[in-house]
Tab-separated table of C-alpha atoms in Angstrom:
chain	number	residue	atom	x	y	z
A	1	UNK	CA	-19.033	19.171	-108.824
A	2	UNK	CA	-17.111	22.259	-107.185
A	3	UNK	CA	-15.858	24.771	-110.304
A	4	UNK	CA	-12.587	25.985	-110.379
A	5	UNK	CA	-10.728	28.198	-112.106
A	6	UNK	CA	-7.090	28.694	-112.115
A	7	UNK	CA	-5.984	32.364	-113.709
A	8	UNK	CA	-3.179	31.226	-115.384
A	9	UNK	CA	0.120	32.774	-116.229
A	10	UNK	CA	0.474	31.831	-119.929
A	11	UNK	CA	-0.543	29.268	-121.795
A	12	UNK	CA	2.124	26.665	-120.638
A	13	UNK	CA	0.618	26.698	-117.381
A	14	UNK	CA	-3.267	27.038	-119.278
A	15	UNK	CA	-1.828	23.529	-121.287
A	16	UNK	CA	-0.891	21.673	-117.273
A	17	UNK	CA	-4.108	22.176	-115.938
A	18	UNK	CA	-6.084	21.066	-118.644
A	19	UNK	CA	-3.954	18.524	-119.731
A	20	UNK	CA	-2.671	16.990	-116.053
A	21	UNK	CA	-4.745	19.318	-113.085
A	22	UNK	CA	-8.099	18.955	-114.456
A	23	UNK	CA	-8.186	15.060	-114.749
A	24	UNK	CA	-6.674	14.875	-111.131
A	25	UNK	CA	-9.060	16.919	-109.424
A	26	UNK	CA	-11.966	15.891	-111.405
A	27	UNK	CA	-11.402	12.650	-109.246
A	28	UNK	CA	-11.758	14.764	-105.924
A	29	UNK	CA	-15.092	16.022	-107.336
A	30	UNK	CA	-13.891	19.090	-108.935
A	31	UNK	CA	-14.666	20.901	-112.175
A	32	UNK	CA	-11.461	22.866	-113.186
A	33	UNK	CA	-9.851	25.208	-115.666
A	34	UNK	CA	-7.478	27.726	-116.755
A	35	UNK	CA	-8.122	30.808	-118.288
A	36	UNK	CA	-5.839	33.471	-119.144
A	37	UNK	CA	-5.919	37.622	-117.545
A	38	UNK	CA	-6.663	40.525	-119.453
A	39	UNK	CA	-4.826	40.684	-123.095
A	40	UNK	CA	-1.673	43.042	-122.031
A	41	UNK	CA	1.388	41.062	-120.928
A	42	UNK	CA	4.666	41.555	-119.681
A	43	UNK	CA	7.884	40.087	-119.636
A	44	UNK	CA	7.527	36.181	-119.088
A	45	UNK	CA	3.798	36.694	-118.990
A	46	UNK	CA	2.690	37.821	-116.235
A	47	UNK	CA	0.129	40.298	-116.047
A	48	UNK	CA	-0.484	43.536	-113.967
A	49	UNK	CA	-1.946	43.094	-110.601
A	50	UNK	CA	-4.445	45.394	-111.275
A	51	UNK	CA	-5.834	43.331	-114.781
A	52	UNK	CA	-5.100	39.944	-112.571
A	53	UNK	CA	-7.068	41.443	-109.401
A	54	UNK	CA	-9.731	42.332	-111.773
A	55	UNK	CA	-10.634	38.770	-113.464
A	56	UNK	CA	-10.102	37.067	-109.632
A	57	UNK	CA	-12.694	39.428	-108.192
A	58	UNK	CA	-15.225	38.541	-111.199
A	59	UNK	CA	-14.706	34.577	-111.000
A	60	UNK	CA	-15.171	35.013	-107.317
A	61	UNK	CA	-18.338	36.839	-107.819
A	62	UNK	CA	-19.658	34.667	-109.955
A	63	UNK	CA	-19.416	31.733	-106.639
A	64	UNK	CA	-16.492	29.713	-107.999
A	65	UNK	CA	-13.228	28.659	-106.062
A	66	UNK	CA	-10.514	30.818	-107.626
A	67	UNK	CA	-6.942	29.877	-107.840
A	68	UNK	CA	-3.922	31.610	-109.185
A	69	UNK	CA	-0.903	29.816	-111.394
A	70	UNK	CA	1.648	32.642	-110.980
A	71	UNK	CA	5.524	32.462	-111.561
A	72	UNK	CA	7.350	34.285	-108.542
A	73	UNK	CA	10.121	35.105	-111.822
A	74	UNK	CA	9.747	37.822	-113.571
A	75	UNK	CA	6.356	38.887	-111.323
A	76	UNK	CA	5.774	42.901	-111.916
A	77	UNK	CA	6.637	44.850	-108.991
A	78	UNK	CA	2.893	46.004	-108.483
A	79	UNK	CA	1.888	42.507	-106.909
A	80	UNK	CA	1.162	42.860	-103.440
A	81	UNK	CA	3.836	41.621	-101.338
A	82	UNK	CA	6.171	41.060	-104.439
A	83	UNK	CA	9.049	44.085	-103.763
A	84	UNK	CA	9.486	42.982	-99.874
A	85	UNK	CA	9.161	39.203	-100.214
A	86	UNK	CA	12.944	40.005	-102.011
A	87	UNK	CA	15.071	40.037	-98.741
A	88	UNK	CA	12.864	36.667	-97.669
A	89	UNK	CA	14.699	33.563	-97.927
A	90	UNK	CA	14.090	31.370	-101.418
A	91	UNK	CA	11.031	29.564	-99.410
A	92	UNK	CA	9.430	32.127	-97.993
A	93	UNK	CA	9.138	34.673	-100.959
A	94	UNK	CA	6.241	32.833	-102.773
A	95	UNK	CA	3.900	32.639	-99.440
A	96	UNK	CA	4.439	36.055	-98.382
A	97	UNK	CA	3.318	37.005	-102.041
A	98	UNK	CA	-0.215	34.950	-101.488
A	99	UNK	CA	-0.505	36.115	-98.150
A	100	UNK	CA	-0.712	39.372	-99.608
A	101	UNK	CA	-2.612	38.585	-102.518
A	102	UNK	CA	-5.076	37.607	-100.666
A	103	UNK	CA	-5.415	40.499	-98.302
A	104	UNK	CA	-5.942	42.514	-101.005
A	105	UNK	CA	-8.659	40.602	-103.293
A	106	UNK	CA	-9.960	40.782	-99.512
A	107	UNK	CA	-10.327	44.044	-99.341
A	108	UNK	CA	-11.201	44.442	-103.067
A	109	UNK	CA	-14.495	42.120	-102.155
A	110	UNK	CA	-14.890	43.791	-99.134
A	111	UNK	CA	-18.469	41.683	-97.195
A	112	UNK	CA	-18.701	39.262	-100.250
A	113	UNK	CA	-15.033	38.074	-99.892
A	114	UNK	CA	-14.807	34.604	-98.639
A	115	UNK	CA	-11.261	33.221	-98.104
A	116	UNK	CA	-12.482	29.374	-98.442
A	117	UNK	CA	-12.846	29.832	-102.153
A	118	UNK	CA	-9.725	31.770	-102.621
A	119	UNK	CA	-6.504	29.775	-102.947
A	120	UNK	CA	-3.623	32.021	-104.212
A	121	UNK	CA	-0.606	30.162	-105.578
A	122	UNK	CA	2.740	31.270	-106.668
A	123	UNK	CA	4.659	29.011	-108.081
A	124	UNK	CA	8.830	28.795	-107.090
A	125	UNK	CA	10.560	30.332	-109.326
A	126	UNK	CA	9.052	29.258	-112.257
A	127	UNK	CA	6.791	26.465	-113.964
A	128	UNK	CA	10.544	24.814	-114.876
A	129	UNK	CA	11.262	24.183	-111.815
A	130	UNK	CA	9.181	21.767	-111.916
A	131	UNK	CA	10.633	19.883	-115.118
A	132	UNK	CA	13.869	19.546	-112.264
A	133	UNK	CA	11.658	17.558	-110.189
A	134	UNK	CA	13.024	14.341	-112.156
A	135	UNK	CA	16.051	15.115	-114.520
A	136	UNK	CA	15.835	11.795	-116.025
A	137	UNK	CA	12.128	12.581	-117.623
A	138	UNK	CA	13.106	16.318	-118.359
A	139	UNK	CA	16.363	14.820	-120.602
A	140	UNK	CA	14.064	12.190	-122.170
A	141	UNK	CA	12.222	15.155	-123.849
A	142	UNK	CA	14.650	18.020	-124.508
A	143	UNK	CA	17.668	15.686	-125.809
A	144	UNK	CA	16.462	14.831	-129.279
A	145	UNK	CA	16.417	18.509	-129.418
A	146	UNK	CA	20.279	18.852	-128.258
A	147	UNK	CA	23.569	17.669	-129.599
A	148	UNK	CA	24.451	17.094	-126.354
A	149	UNK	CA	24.366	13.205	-125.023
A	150	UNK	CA	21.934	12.499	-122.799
A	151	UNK	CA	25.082	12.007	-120.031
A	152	UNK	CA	26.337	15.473	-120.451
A	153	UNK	CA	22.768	16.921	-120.160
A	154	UNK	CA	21.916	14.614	-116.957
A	155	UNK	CA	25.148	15.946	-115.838
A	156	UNK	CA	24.953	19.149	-116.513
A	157	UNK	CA	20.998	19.366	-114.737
A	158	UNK	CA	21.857	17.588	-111.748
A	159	UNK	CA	24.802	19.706	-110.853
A	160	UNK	CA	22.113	22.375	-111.102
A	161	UNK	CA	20.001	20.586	-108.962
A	162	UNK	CA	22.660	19.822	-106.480
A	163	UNK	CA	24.276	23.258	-106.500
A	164	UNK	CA	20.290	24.725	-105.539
A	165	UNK	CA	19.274	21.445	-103.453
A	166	UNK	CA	15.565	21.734	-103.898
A	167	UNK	CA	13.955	22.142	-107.303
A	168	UNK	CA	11.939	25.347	-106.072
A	169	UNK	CA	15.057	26.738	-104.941
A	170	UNK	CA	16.181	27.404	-108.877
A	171	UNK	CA	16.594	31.143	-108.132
A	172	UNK	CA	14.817	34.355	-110.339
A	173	UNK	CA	17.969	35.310	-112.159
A	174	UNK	CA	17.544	36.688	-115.706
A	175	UNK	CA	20.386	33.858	-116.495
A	176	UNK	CA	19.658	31.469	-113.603
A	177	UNK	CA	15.862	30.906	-113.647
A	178	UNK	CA	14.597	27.222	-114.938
A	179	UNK	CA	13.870	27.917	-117.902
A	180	UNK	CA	16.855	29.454	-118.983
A	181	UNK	CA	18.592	26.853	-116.808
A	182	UNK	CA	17.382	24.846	-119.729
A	183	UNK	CA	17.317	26.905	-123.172
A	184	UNK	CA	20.655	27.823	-122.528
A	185	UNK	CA	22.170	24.466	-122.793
A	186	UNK	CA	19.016	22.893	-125.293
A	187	UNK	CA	18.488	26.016	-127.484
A	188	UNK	CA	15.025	24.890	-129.465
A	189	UNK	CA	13.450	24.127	-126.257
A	190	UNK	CA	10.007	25.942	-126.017
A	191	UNK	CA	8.391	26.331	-122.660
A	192	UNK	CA	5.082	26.427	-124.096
A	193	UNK	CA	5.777	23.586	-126.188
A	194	UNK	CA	8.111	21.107	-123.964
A	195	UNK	CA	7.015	22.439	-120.175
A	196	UNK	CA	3.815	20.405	-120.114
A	197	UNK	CA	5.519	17.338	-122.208
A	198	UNK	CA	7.911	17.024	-119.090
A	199	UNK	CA	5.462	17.042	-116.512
A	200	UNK	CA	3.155	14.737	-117.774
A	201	UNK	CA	5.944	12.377	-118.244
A	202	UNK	CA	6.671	13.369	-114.543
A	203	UNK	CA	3.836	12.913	-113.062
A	204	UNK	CA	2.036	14.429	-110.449
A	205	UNK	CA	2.929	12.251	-107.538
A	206	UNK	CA	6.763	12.855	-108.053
A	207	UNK	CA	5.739	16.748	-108.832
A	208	UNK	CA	3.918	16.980	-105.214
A	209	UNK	CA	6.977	14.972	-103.386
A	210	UNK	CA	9.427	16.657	-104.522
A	211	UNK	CA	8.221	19.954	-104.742
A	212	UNK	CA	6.891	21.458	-101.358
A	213	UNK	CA	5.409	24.396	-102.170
A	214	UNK	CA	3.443	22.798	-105.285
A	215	UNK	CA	2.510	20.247	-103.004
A	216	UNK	CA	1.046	22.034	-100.967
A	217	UNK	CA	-1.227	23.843	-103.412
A	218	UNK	CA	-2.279	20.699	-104.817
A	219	UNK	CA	-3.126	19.553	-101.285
A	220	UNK	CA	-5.673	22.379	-100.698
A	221	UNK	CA	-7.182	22.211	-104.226
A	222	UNK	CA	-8.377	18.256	-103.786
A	223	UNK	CA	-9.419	19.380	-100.316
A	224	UNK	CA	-12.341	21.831	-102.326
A	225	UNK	CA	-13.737	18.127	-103.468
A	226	UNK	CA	-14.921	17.514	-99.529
A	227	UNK	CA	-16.194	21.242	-98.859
């Protein structure tokens, strides 16, 4: 089987590929899992290019396909592309960010880089945004922790939904990113915790057609199973 490893943002996105990505791909032929970058963190998780560069370049080395689970949200300035892909349009910020990626794990590798086993991924804006890709699924988990009736919250997520029109269109605003989209209406909700609970009950099939740019990634990651 093909190895790969998917550097991780935090351990919500460790918990999906282990627990829904691994299974999948493991019927394409594929060995896969998630590890997490460096110790250091910084706000919503991600980690310093330099630290995520670092542990990219060694998997690489070491002749495994490489992958990246990154949240365009909250990213740190010092990711390549990151500061212009701003003035981009919503679905063109998180390509122009792997683009640039991987240019510069490219360079980084320098004769020993080979872009077949390097697939970077961003994800729009945030791992939420996939929990939008069926409301009815994301109420059945978060309502036993609201006081809200499951009308008002289906309410209250579509209109979201509507307002954005695309679930990967759920902007990067500190009060209007997906998962404050959610914890701001259903308090105890833990993205660590609930995240992966709503996607499993999702499923991947309804993740991949309704989310483009996910699909996408997905699409390329089977396709290591016939290289």
């Amino acid at each position: 089987m093909n190895e790969l490893v998917v550097i991780a943002e935090g351990e919500t996105e460790q918990t999906f590929v282990r627990d829904q990505l691994a299974g999948h791909l493991a019927l394409y032929g594929i060995s896969a899992w998630g590890v997490l970058p460096g110790r250091h963190r910084n706000r919503g998780g991600v980690k310093k290019w330099e630290v995520a560069r670092q542990n990219i370049v060694r998997k690489l080395k070491e002749g495994r396909y490489c992958t990246t689970m990154m949240d365009y949200y909250a990213m740190p300035d010092d990711w390549p592309g990151r500061v212009d892909s701003k003035s981009l349009s919503w679905d063109e910020r998180a390509a122009h960010v792997e683009d640039h990626v991987g240019s510069d794990v490219a360079r980084a590798m320098g004769s020993r880089f080979n872009p077949k086993f390097f697939i970077p991924y961003v994800q729009l804006h945030e791992f939420e945004a996939l929990a939008f890709a069926d409301i009815e699924q994301l109420v059945s988990v978060v309502s036993p922790l609201s006081h809200f009736s499951d009308d008002t919250l289906k309410s209250h997520f579509a209109e979201i939904l509507e307002e954005a029109g695309h679930p990967e269109a759920i902007d990067d605003g500190w009060e209007t990113c997906p998962s404050r989209r959610i914890s701001l209406k259903v308090k105890p909700y833990k993205k660590r915790v609930h995240g992966p609970i709503v996607t499993s009950r999702i499923g991947l099939e309804v993740l991949r057609e309704k989310c483009d740019h996910f699909a996408s990634w997905l699409a390329r990651l089977e396709s290591i199973g016939a290289e």
